[in-house]
Coordinates of C-alpha atoms and ligand atoms in Angstrom, one line a residue:
X1 CA 3.0 5.4 20.3
X2 CA 3.3 3.2 23.4
X3 CA 0.1 3.3 25.5
X4 CA 2.1 4.3 28.7
X5 CA 3.5 7.3 26.8
X6 CA 0.1 8.2 25.4
X7 CA -1.3 8.2 28.9
X8 CA 1.5 10.0 30.5
X9 CA 1.4 12.7 27.8
X10 CA -2.0 13.6 29.1
X11 CA -1.9 16.4 31.6
X12 CA -4.0 14.3 34.1
X13 CA -1.7 11.4 34.8
X14 CA 1.9 11.0 35.9
X15 CA 4.0 8.0 35.2
X16 CA 3.3 6.3 38.5
X17 CA -0.4 6.7 38.0
X18 CA -0.1 5.4 34.5
X19 CA 1.7 2.2 35.8
X20 CA -1.1 1.6 38.2
X21 CA -3.9 2.1 35.7
X22 CA -2.3 -0.5 33.5
X23 CA -1.6 -2.9 36.3
X24 CA -5.2 -2.5 37.6
X25 CA -6.5 -3.2 34.0
X26 CA -8.4 0.0 33.8
X27 CA -7.3 0.9 30.3
X28 CA -9.0 -0.3 27.1
X29 CA -7.8 0.1 23.6
X30 CA -10.3 -0.6 20.8
X31 CA -12.4 -2.3 23.5
X32 CA -9.7 -4.6 24.7
X33 CA -8.2 -4.4 28.3
X34 CA -4.5 -3.5 27.9
X35 CA -1.9 -3.9 30.6
X36 CA 1.3 -4.1 28.5
X37 CA 2.9 -0.6 28.6
X38 CA 4.3 -1.3 25.1
X39 CA 0.9 -1.8 23.5
X40 CA 0.6 0.4 20.4
X41 CA -1.8 3.3 20.4
X42 CA -2.4 4.9 17.0
X43 CA -4.4 7.9 15.8
X44 CA -7.1 5.4 14.9
X45 CA -7.3 3.7 18.2
X46 CA -10.1 4.3 20.6
X47 CA -8.7 4.7 24.1
X48 CA -10.7 4.5 27.4
X49 CA -9.8 4.7 31.0
X50 CA -12.2 3.8 33.8
X51 CA -14.9 3.8 31.1
X52 CA -14.1 7.4 30.0
X53 CA -13.2 8.0 26.4
X54 CA -9.7 9.6 26.3
X55 CA -9.4 9.4 22.4
X56 CA -12.2 8.6 20.0
X57 CA -9.8 7.4 17.2
X58 CA -10.1 8.8 13.8
X59 CA -11.7 6.5 11.3
X60 CA -9.2 4.6 9.3
X61 CA -10.1 4.6 5.5
X62 CA -9.2 2.3 2.8
X63 CA -10.3 2.3 -0.9
X64 CA -9.6 0.3 -4.0
X65 CA -9.5 2.4 -7.2
X66 CA -9.5 1.2 -10.8
X67 CA -6.9 3.7 -12.0
X68 CA -7.5 4.8 -15.6
X69 CA -4.7 5.6 -18.0
X70 CA -4.0 9.3 -18.5
X71 CA -4.0 10.3 -14.7
X72 CA -1.2 11.1 -12.4
X73 CA -0.4 9.1 -9.1
X74 CA -0.1 12.3 -7.0
X75 CA -2.4 14.3 -4.8
X76 CA -2.0 17.4 -6.9
X77 CA -0.8 18.2 -10.3
X78 CA -0.8 21.6 -12.2
X79 CA -1.5 19.9 -15.7
X80 CA -3.2 16.5 -15.5
X81 CA -6.0 15.0 -13.6
X82 CA -4.8 13.1 -10.5
X83 CA -6.1 9.9 -9.0
X84 CA -7.5 11.9 -6.0
X85 CA -9.6 14.0 -8.4
X86 CA -11.6 10.8 -8.9
X87 CA -12.5 10.6 -5.3
X88 CA -15.8 12.2 -4.0
X89 CA -14.9 11.8 -0.3
X90 CA -14.5 14.3 2.6
X91 CA -11.1 15.2 3.9
X92 CA -9.4 13.9 0.7
X93 CA -6.1 15.7 1.8
X94 CA -5.8 13.0 4.5
X95 CA -5.5 10.3 1.9
X96 CA -2.4 9.0 0.3
X97 CA -1.5 6.4 -2.5
X98 CA -0.2 3.0 -1.4
X99 CA 2.0 2.2 -4.4
X100 CA 2.0 4.5 -7.4
X101 CA 1.4 3.8 -11.0
X102 CA 2.7 5.6 -14.0
X103 CA 0.6 8.1 -16.0
X104 CA -0.4 5.5 -18.6
X105 CA -0.6 2.4 -16.3
X106 CA -4.1 1.3 -15.4
X107 CA -5.4 -1.1 -12.7
X108 CA -5.5 -1.7 -9.0
X109 CA -4.5 1.2 -6.8
X110 CA -5.0 1.4 -3.1
X111 CA -5.7 4.6 -1.3
X112 CA -5.8 5.1 2.4
X113 CA -5.1 7.5 5.4
X114 CA -3.4 4.7 7.3
X115 CA 0.4 5.0 6.8
X116 CA 1.2 1.9 8.7
X117 CA -0.9 -0.2 6.5
X118 CA 0.4 1.3 3.3
X119 CA 4.0 0.9 4.4
X120 CA 3.5 -2.8 4.8
X121 CA 2.2 -2.9 1.2
X122 CA 5.1 -1.0 -0.3
X123 CA 8.1 -1.8 1.6
X124 CA 10.2 -4.3 -0.4
X125 CA 11.1 -6.2 2.8
X126 CA 7.4 -7.5 3.2
X127 CA 7.6 -9.0 -0.3
X128 CA 4.0 -8.5 -1.3
X129 CA 3.5 -9.7 -4.9
X130 CA 2.2 -7.1 -7.4
X131 CA 0.8 -8.8 -10.5
X132 CA 0.8 -6.9 -13.9
X133 CA -0.7 -7.7 -17.3
X134 CA 1.8 -6.5 -19.9
X135 CA 1.8 -5.9 -23.6
X136 CA 5.0 -5.1 -25.5
X137 CA 6.1 -3.9 -28.8
X138 CA 8.4 -6.8 -29.6
X139 CA 8.2 -10.5 -29.2
X140 CA 8.6 -11.9 -25.7
X141 CA 11.1 -14.8 -26.0
X142 CA 11.3 -17.9 -23.7
X143 CA 14.7 -16.6 -22.6
X144 CA 12.9 -13.7 -20.8
X145 CA 11.5 -16.1 -18.1
X146 CA 15.0 -17.0 -16.7
X147 CA 16.3 -13.4 -16.8
X148 CA 13.2 -12.2 -14.7
X149 CA 13.8 -15.0 -12.2
X150 CA 17.5 -14.2 -12.1
X151 CA 17.0 -10.4 -11.6
X152 CA 18.1 -7.3 -13.5
X153 CA 20.9 -5.0 -12.2
X154 CA 19.6 -1.4 -11.7
X155 CA 22.7 0.8 -11.9
X156 CA 20.9 3.9 -10.3
X157 CA 19.8 2.1 -7.2
X158 CA 22.9 -0.3 -7.3
X159 CA 20.7 -3.4 -6.8
X160 CA 19.5 -6.5 -8.5
X161 CA 15.9 -7.0 -8.7
X162 CA 14.3 -9.8 -6.6
X163 CA 13.3 -13.0 -8.6
X164 CA 10.2 -12.1 -10.5
X165 CA 7.9 -14.6 -12.1
X166 CA 7.0 -14.0 -15.9
X167 CA 4.2 -16.1 -17.6
X168 CA 4.1 -15.7 -21.3
X169 CA 0.5 -15.3 -22.5
X170 CA 1.1 -14.6 -26.1
X171 CA 3.7 -13.4 -28.6
X172 CA 3.6 -9.9 -27.1
X173 CA 1.7 -10.4 -23.9
X174 CA 2.7 -11.7 -20.4
X175 CA 1.7 -11.6 -16.8
X176 CA 4.4 -10.5 -14.4
X177 CA 4.7 -11.0 -10.6
X178 CA 7.2 -8.7 -8.8
X179 CA 7.8 -8.2 -5.1
X180 CA 9.3 -4.7 -5.3
X181 CA 8.0 -1.5 -6.6
X182 CA 11.1 0.3 -7.9
X183 CA 10.7 3.4 -10.2
X184 CA 9.3 2.3 -13.6
X185 CA 10.4 -1.2 -12.7
X186 CA 8.4 -3.1 -15.2
X187 CA 9.4 -0.8 -18.1
X188 CA 13.0 -1.1 -17.0
X189 CA 13.0 -4.8 -16.8
X190 CA 11.6 -5.1 -20.4
X191 CA 13.9 -2.3 -21.5
X192 CA 16.8 -4.8 -20.8
X193 CA 15.6 -6.6 -23.9
X194 CA 14.9 -3.2 -25.7
X195 CA 11.3 -4.2 -25.7
X196 CA 9.0 -1.3 -25.0
X197 CA 6.0 -1.8 -22.8
X198 CA 2.8 -0.5 -24.6
X199 CA 0.2 -1.5 -22.1
X200 CA 0.6 -2.1 -18.4
X201 CA -2.3 -2.9 -16.0
X202 CA -1.9 -3.9 -12.3
X203 CA -4.3 -6.8 -11.5
X204 CA -3.4 -7.7 -8.0
X205 CA -1.4 -6.6 -4.8
X206 CA -0.9 -9.5 -2.4
X207 CA -4.2 -11.1 -1.9
X208 CA -6.1 -8.1 -3.1
X209 CA -7.5 -8.5 -6.6
X210 CA -8.9 -5.6 -8.7
X211 CA -12.7 -5.8 -8.6
X212 CA -13.9 -6.5 -12.1
X213 CA -17.2 -4.6 -11.4
X214 CA -15.1 -1.3 -11.1
X215 CA -14.9 0.5 -14.5
X216 CA -11.7 2.6 -15.1
X217 CA -12.0 5.6 -12.7
X218 CA -14.3 3.9 -10.3
X219 CA -13.5 3.0 -6.7
X220 CA -15.0 1.4 -3.6
X221 CA -14.1 1.0 0.1
X222 CA -12.2 -2.2 1.0
X223 CA -14.1 -4.7 3.1
X224 CA -13.0 -5.5 6.5
X225 CA -11.6 -8.9 5.2
X226 CA -9.7 -7.1 2.4
X227 CA -8.0 -4.7 4.9
X228 CA -6.9 -7.7 7.0
X229 CA -5.4 -9.4 4.0
X230 CA -2.5 -6.8 3.9
Ligands
LIG1 N1 6.4 -0.6 -13.3 C1 6.3 0.4 -14.2 O1 7.2 0.6 -15.1 N2 5.3 1.2 -14.2 C2 4.2 1.2 -13.4 O2 3.3 1.9 -13.5 C3 4.3 0.1 -12.5 C4 5.4 -0.8 -12.5

């Protein structure tokens, strides 16, 4: 929300007073003086006026999980363990998943209470690369590389996938970098060749690499630097 709206929503200030407070540089957001009425105030922002705290700001939380196979990317599930069951954190209901993985896909998963941050990560327009290690049932031929670059037509969404970079690592294994995150995207791409994906593991999202000290099922908070990288 804009800082001028945030302030004028408070019972104590009218619009004229808000204008003056900003012009007179009496308002701070996260410690910085703010005079631009468009400056963004979030639920996580600390807002002060004349030295008085108007909003503490909720702590923003960010975690990296090594998702194991056999667990659901949901907050609740009647049958199976969920990724949130792996978290021993307070107020878990505030947390959400930034980029789901299928039941039997393992690897890097990011969990946060910051919707703006997770949208940046998952919106196709931001083109953040997701890197997967893939093992398949059938051989992966050299013709795959060109097709992945060219794109696959997905009839359900009526779109052609963005160029994807496939590196063949062995007869039935590859590393794949994609910028979208469509439903079952990797499996559907290999499905074009009638080649079943037997193992799928996400190694990286943008600059964030799965910490190799995390065993499947373990998680840790992101560092300040990692949060900035998205
Ligand atoms: N693509 C898939 O098919 N499955 C995943 O879990 C992630 C990407």
